[in-house]
XYZ file of C-alpha atoms in Angstrom:
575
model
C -40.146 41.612 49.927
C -43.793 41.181 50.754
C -45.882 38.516 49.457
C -47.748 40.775 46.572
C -44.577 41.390 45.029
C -43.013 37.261 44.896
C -43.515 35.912 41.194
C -46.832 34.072 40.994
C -44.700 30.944 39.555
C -41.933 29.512 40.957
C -40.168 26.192 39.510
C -38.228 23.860 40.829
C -35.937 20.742 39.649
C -35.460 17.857 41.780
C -32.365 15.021 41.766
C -32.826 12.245 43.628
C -30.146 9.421 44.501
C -31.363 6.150 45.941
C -28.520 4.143 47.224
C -29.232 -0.179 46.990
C -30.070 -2.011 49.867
C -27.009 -3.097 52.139
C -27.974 -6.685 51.958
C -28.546 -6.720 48.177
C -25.460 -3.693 46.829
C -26.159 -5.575 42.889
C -29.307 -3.685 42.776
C -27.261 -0.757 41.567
C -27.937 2.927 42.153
C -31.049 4.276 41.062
C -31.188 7.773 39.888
C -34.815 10.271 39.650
C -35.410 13.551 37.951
C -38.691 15.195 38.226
C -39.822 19.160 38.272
C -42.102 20.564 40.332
C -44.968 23.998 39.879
C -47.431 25.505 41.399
C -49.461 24.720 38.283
C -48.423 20.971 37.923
C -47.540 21.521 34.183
C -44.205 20.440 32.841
C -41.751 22.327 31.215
C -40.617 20.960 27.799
C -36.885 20.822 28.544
C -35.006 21.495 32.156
C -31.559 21.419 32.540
C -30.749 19.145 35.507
C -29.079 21.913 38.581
C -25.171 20.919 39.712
C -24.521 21.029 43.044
C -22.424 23.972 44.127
C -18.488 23.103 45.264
C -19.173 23.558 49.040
C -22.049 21.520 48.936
C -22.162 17.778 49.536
C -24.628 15.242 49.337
C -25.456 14.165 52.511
C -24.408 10.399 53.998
C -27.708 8.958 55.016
C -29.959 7.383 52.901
C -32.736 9.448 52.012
C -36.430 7.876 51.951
C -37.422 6.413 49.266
C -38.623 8.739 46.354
C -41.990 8.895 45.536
C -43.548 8.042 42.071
C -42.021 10.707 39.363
C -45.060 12.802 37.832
C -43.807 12.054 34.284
C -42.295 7.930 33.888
C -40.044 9.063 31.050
C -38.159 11.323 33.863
C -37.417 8.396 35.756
C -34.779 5.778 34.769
C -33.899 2.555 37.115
C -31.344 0.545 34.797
C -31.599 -2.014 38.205
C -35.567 -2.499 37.536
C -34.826 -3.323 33.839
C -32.936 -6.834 34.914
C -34.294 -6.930 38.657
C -37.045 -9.422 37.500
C -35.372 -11.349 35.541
C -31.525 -12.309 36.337
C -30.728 -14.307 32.715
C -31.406 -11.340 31.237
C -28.636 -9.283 33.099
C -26.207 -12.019 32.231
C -27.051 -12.202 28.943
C -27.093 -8.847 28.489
C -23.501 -8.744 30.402
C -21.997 -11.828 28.147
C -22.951 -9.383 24.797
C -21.417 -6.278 26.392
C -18.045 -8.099 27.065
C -17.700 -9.579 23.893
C -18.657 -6.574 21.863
C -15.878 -4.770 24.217
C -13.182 -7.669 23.374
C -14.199 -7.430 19.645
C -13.562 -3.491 19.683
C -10.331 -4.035 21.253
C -8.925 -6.196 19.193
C -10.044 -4.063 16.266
C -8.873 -1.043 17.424
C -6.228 -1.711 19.823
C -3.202 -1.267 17.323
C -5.165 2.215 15.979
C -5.195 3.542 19.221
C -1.354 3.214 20.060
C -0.728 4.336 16.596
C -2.744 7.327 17.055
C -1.058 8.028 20.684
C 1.910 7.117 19.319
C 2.016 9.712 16.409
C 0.853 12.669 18.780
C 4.041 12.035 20.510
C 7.006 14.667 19.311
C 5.383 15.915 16.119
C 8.793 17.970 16.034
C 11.092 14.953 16.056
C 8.691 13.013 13.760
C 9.962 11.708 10.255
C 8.478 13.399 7.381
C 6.415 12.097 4.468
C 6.934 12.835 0.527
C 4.459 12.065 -1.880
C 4.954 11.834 -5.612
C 2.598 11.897 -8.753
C 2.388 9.294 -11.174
C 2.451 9.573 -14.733
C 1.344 7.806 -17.915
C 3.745 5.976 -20.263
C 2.007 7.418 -23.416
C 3.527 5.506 -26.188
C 5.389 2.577 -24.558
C 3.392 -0.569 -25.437
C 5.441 -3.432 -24.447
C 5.284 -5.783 -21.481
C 7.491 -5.094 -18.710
C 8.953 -7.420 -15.684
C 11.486 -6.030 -13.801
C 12.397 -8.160 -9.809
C 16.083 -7.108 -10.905
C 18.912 -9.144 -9.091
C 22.523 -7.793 -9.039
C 24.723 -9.940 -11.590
C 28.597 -10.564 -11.611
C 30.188 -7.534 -13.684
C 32.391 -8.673 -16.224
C 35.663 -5.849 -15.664
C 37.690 -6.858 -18.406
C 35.639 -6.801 -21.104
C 32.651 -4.509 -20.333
C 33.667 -1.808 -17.933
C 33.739 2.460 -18.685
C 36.436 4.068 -16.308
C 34.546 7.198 -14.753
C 36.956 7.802 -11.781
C 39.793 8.354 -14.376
C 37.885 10.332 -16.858
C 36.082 8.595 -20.023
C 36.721 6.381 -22.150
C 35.043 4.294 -25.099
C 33.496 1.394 -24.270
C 34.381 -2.169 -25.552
C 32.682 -5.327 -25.846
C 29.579 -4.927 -23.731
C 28.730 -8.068 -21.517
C 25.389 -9.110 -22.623
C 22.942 -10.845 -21.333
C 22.845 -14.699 -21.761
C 20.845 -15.895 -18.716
C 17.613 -17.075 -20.357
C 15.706 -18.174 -17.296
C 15.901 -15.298 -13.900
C 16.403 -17.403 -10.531
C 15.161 -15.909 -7.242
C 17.263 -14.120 -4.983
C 18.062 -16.861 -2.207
C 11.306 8.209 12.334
C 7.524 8.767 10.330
C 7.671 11.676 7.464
C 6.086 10.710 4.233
C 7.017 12.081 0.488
C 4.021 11.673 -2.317
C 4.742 11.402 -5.411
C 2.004 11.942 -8.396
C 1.818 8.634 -10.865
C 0.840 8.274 -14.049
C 0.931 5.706 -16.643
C -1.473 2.679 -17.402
C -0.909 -0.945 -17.941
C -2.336 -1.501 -22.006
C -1.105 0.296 -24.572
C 1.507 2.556 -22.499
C 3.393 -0.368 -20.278
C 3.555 0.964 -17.019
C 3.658 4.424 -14.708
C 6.361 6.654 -13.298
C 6.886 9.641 -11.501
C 9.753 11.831 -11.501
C 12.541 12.897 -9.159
C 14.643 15.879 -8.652
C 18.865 15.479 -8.640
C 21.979 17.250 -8.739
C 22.956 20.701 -7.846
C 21.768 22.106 -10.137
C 18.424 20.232 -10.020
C 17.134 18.408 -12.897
C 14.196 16.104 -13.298
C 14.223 12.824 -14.087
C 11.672 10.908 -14.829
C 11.649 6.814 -13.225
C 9.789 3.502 -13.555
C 8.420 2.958 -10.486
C 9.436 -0.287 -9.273
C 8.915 -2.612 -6.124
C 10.422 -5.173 -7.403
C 14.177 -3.382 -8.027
C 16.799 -2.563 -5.585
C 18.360 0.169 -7.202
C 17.521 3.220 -8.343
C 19.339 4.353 -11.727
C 19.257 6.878 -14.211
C 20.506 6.588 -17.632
C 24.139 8.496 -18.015
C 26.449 10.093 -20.170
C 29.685 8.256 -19.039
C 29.199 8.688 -21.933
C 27.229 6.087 -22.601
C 27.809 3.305 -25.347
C 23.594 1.946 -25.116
C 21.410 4.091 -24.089
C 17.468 4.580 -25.269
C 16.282 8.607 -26.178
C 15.124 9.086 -22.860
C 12.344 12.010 -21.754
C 15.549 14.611 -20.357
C 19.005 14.973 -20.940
C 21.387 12.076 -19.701
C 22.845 12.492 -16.198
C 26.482 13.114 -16.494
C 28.254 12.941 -13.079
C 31.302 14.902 -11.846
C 34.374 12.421 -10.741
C 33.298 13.741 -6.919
C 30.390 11.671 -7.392
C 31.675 8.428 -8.076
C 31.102 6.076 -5.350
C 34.486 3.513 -4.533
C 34.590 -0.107 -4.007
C 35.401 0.639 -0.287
C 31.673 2.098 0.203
C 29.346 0.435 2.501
C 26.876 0.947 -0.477
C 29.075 -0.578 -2.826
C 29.676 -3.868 -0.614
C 25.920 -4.112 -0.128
C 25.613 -4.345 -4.491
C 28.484 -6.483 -4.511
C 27.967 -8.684 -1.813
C 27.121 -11.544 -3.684
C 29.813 -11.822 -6.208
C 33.163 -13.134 -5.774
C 35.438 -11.345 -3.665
C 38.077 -9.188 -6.038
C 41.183 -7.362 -4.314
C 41.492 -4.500 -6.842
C 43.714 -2.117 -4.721
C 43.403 0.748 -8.250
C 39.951 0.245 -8.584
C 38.929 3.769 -8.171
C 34.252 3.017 -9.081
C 32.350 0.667 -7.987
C 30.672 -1.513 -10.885
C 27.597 -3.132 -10.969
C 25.149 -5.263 -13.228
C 22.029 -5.919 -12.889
C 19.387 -8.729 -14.965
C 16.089 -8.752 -14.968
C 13.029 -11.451 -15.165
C 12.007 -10.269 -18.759
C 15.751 -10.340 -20.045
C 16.584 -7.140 -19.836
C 19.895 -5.399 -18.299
C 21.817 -2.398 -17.198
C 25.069 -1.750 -16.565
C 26.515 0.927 -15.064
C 28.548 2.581 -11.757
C 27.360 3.962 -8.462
C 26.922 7.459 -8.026
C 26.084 9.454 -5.163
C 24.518 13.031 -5.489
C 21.767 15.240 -4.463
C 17.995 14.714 -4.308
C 15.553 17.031 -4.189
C 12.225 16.150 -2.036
C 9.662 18.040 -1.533
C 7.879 17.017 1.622
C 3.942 17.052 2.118
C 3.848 19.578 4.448
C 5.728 21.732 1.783
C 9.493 22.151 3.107
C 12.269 20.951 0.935
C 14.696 17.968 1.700
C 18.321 17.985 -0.045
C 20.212 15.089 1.199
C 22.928 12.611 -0.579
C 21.877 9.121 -2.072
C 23.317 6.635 -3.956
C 21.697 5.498 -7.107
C 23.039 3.777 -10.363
C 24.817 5.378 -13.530
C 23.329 3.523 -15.978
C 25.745 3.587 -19.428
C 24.390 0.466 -21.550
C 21.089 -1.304 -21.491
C 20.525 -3.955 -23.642
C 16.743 -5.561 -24.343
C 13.265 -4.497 -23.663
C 14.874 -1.752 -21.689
C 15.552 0.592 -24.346
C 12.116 0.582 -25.650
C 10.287 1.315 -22.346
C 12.855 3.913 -21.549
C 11.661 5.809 -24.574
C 9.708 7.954 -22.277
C 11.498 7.508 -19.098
C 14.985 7.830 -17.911
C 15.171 5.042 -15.507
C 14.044 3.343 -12.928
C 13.213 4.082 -9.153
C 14.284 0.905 -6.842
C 11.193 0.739 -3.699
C 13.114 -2.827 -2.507
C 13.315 -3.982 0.495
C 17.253 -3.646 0.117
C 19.574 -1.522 1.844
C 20.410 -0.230 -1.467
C 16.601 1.002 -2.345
C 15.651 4.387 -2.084
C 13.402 4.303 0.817
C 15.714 1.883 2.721
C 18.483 4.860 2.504
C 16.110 7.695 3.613
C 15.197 5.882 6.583
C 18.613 4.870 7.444
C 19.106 8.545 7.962
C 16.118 8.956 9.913
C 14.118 10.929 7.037
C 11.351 8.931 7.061
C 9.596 5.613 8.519
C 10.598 2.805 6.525
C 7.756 2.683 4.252
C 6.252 2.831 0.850
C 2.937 3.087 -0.664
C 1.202 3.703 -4.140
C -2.386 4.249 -5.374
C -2.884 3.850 -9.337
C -5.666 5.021 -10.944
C -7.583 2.546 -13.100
C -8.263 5.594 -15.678
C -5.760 7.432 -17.374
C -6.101 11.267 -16.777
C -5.821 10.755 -13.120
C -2.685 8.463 -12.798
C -2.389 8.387 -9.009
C 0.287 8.884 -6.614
C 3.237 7.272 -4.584
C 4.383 7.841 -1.286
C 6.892 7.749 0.968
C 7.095 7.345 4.756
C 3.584 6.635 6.988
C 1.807 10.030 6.991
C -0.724 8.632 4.529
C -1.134 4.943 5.969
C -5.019 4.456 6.861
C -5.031 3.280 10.611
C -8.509 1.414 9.527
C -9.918 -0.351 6.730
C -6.831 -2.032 5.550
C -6.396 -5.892 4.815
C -2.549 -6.760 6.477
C -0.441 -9.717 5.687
C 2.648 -10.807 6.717
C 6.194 -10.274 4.163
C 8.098 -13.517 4.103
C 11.387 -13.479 4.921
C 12.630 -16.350 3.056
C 13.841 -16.877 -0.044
C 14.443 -13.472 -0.724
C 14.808 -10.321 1.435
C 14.423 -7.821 -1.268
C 10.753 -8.587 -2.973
C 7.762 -8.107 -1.298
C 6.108 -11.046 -0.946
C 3.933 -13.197 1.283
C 1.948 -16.432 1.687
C -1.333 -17.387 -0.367
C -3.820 -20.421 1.058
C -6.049 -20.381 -1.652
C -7.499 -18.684 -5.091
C -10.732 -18.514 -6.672
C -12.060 -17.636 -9.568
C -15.725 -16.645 -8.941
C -17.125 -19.755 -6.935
C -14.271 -22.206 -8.402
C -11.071 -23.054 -6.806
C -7.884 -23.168 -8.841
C -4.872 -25.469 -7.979
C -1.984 -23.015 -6.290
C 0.883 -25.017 -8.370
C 4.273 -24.556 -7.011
C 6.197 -26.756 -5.049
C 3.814 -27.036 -2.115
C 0.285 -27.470 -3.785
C -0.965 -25.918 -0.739
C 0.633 -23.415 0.141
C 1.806 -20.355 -2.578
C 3.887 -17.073 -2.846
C 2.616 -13.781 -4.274
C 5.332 -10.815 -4.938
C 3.774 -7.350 -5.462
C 5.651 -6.203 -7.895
C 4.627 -2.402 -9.343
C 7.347 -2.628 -12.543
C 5.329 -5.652 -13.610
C 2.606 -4.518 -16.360
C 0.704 -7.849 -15.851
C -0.325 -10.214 -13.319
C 1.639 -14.049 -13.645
C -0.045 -17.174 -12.539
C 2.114 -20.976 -11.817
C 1.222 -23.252 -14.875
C -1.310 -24.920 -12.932
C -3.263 -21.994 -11.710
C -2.749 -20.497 -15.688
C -4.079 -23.647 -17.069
C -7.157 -23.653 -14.940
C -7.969 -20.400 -15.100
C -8.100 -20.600 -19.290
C -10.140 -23.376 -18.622
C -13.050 -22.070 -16.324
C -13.060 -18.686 -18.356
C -13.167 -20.470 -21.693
C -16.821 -20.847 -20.664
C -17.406 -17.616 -22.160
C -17.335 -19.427 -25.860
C -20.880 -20.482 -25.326
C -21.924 -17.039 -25.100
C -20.506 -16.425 -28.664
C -17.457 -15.196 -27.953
C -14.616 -16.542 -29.860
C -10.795 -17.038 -29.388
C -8.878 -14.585 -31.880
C -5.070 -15.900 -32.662
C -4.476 -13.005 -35.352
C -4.685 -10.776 -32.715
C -1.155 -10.609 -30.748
C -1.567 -8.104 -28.096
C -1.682 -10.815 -25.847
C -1.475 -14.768 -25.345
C -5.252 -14.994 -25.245
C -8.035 -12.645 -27.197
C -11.180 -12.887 -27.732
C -13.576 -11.111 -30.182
C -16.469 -10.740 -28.855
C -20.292 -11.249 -30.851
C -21.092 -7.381 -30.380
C -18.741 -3.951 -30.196
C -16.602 -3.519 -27.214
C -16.036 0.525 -26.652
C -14.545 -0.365 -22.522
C -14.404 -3.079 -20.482
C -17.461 -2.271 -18.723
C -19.375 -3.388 -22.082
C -17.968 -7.499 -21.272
C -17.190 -7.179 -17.115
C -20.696 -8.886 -16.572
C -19.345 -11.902 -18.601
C -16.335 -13.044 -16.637
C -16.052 -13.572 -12.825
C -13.842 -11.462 -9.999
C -10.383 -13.987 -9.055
C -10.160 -13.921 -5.140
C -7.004 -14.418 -3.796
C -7.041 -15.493 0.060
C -4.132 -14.839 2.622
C -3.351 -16.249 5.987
C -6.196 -18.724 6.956
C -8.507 -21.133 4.752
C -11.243 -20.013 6.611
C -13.230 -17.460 4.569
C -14.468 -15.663 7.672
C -10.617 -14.725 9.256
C -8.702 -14.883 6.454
C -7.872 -11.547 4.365
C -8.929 -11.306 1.002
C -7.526 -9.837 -2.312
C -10.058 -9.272 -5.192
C -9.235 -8.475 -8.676
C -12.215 -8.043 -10.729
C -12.596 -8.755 -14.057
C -11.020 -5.167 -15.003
C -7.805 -5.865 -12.811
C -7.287 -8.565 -15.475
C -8.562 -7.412 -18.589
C -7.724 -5.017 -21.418
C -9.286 -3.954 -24.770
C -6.936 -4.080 -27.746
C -6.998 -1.863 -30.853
C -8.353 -4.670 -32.585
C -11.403 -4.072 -30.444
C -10.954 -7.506 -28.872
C -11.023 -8.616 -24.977
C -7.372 -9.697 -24.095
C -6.563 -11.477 -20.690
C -3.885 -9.512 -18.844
C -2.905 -12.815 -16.105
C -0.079 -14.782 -18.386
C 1.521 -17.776 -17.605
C 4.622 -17.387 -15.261
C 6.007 -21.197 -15.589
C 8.998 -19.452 -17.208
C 9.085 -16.709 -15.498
C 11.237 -15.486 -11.959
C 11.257 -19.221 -10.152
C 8.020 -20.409 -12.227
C 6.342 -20.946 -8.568
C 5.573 -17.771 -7.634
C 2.102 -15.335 -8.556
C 3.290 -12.022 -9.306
C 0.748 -9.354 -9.282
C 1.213 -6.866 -12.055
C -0.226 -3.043 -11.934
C -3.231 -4.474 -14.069
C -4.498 -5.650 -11.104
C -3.028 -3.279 -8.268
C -5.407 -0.577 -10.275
C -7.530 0.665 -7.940
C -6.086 -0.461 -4.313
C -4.035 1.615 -1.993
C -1.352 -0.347 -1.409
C 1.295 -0.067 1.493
C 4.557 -1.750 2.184
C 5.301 -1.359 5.664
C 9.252 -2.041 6.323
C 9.079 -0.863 10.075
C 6.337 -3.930 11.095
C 7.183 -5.848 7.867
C 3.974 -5.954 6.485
C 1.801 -5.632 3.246
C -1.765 -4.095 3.231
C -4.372 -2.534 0.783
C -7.549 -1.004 0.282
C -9.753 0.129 -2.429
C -9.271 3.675 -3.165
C -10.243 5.861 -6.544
C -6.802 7.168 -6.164
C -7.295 10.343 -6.401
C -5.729 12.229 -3.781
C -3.875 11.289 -1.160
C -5.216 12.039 2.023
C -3.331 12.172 5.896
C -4.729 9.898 8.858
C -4.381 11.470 11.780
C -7.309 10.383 13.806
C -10.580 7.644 13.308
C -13.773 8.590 11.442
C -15.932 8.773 14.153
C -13.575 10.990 16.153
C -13.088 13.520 13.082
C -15.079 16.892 13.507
């Protein structure tokens, strides 16, 4: 080519690699990139050229670089500390401890995450569920149900031989309720609401054929039943048509399941006994009776394919107390235990999902929220985590509170240990229960609100403790700014590493029909073992809450609850 016909301009980028001294190697590499033209003018951007694969760079030190044309091309992260050596070490102390910080944060996420990449095929699945509203169903509830000795002479319906009338029911006479010394996920939609409809429930799908059934959800309850035609001598109009089980689907006393129900009541050699009987009490008084069936369920999973496997739940023939008004609506109740017995507990035992459960209500009405089952919708971040106890009871999901406050005021924990207490999450609880000494207290820093004209109504029964207030109340957003948030703290004293639970003043309040401001927390002195804070769905509105089974663990987070949503990955990794 001759020299008339070369391009007047020719460019050319430059990389240049300056290896530290051999006496001094902490100087660090130093690294130049400048451009070169005929004209001396810069281009505005220039990709950097890679070296080609049969090239090499070579292994002597080349000279020294000379002085980039443009500063900003040239970048010596050595020169930055090279004058001044506290500076590097500071600078190095941050960097570590920002690194230890992030792994400690993330550590867990990060084998979760690696963990649930590996054998998607074999992996459990998840169900969800929807939750409903109890329209209509305006008493209190309290389930944490414990399993009762059945009287068999006097109160028992033969099944396995066909039916029979029943005769003098056993009814209830305890007055005070001691305490009870894979990953797919199904959701389930919610709905209900704590004041004037009692609690929420979602439905499930059984026998062959399938028929819906709509159930109390309920952490606090081992077993799942449904009320049944056996026939059945008390039951309440329930929302479908009883469940009347074939004589195939009677469960004996030589079941595993039936030992785990009875396995606290007096041995009995019954060599005829051809059903396995059961009873079971709960904290606000109520009962059910009833026999162990096992049949189909119907689950729907959340990536859309259907489950039909065999459970075991409860045919319930005679409830006696506030039962048959709350089952008005419903049909019976859904048992989310920690008991071999409980739903979830059975589906994991046959490897359907990861032992775990989680719910989301809604704090308004229309949306309800959801449940689910099995870890598909756990968040691997954001979530507060707290130990379960393991002592005195194995079933209820409870751990260990330090302290509570209400707005900048401590209240006494009560109890036997003053200093340490126990809180059971318990979804089949409308309200939230405080120990007599945290109760007390509690009246007592909110009755503070009298000098701002509002004034204690006793006509008005909806709950213990009204109050009318000196204007119109149309929600409880018109009186929030009067009353305080209660902070309950887990694991440590220390505010900064301990985890926190807030209920704000609407996880605690509700507006009557009389138009007045009720207190949802009640005293609990006479309720379960009178020690123990039991948090009610008035105040698990608005929180994602997750029992985790598998690492025996509670956690929560606030969520509007309105749809549930699958972690796979972190935020900042999400496209």
């Amino acid at each position: 080519m001759d020299s008339d016909e070369r391009p007047q301009q020719q460019v050319t980028g430059v990389v240049i690699i300056t290896l530290p001294p051999s006496d001094n190697p902490s100087y660090g590499k130093t690294i130049t990139a400048f451009t070169l033209t005929n004209d001396h003018v810069l281009p505005q951007s220039l990709p950097l050229p890679l070296p080609l694969p049969d090239q090499s760079l070579p292994t002597t030190s080349p000279p020294p670089p000379p002085s980039p044309q443009n500063p900003q091309l040239g970048f010596s992260f050595s020169g930055l500390f090279s004058d001044n050596p506290r500076k590097f070490l500071g600078f190095l102390s941050i960097s570590l401890f920002a690194l230890l910080l992030y792994t400690l944060s993330f550590s867990n996420t990060f084998v979760e995450l690696r963990n649930s990449n590996e054998n998607d095929d074999e992996k459990p699945q998840s169900f969800i569920f929807p939750l409903y509203h109890k329209l209509g169903a305006a008493d209190t509830e309290l389930k944490l149900g414990r399993f009762v000795e059945v009287d068999k002479k006097n109160s028992m319906v033969s099944i396995a031989r066909g039916p029979t009338r029943t005769q003098n029911i056993n009814k209830l006479v305890a007055a005070n309720v001691a305490l009870i010394d894979p990953s797919a996920t199904t959701i389930l939609p919610v709905r209900g609401n704590v004041y004037p409809d009692g609690l929420y429930f979602t439905y499930m799908l059984v026998g062959n054929p399938q028929r819906p059934y709509f159930l109390d959800i309920d952490t606090g309850s081992d077993l799942t039943w449904i009320q049944c035609d056996a026939p059945c001598s008390s039951c309440a109009k329930g929302a479908n048509p009883l469940y009347k089980p074939a004589r195939g689907n009677i469960i004996t006393p030589k079941d595993s399941m039936c030992m785990e129900v009875q396995k606290n009541q007096k041995p009995q050699n019954c060599e005829t006994c051809q059903q396995c009987d059961y009873e079971i009490e709960y904290a606000d008084h109520s009962s059910s009776l009833g026999v162990l069936a096992r049949d189909k369920l119907h689950l729907v999973s959340a990536n859309g394919s259907v489950t039909k496997l065999d459970v075991v739940f409860g045919c319930a023939y005679d409830q006696q107390g506030i039962l048959l008004n709350t089952l008005s609506k419903t049909d019976g109740i859904l048992g989310l235990s920690r008991a071999k017995v409980s739903l979830p507990s059975q589906l994991a035992s046959k490897g359907i999902i990861n032992n775990v459960v989680g719910h989301c209500l809604a704090k308004d009405v229309v949306s309800g929220g959801y449940m689910f089952l099995g870890d598909d919708f756990v968040p691997n971040w954001g979530m507060s985590w707290v130990p379960m106890l393991g002592s005195p009871s194995t079933e209820f999901y409870h751990t260990q509170l330090v302290k509570i406050n209400y707005g900048s005021s401590s209240l006494g924990l009560g109890g036997k240990d003053g200093n340490i207490g126990r809180v059971v999450f318990d979804s089949g609880s409308s309200y939230t229960y405080f120990t007599k000494q945290a109760y007390s207290e509690l009246v007592s820093s909110i009755s503070e609100i009298s000098e701002l004209g509002f004034i204690q109504d006793a006509s008005d029964r909806t709950l213990p403790i009204c109050w009318r207030a000196p204007f119109s109340i149309r929600s409880i957003m018109d009186v929030k700014k009067f009353f305080k948030t209660l902070t309950l703290q887990f694991g440590s004293k220390w505010w900064i590493i301990s985890k926190k639970f807030h209920i704000p003043p609407e996880g605690y309040l509700i507006i009557s029909n009389k138009g007045n401001v009720c207190m949802g927390i009640l005293d609990g002195s006479s309720v379960h073992d009178g020690s123990t804070f039991i948090l009610g769905d008035i105040s698990l509105r608005g929180q994602l809450v997750v029992y985790d089974n598998e690492k025996q663990r509670i956690g929560w987070t606030q969520s509007d609850c309105g749809k549930p949503t699958r972690f796979k990955t972190l935020p900042f990794f999400e496209g």
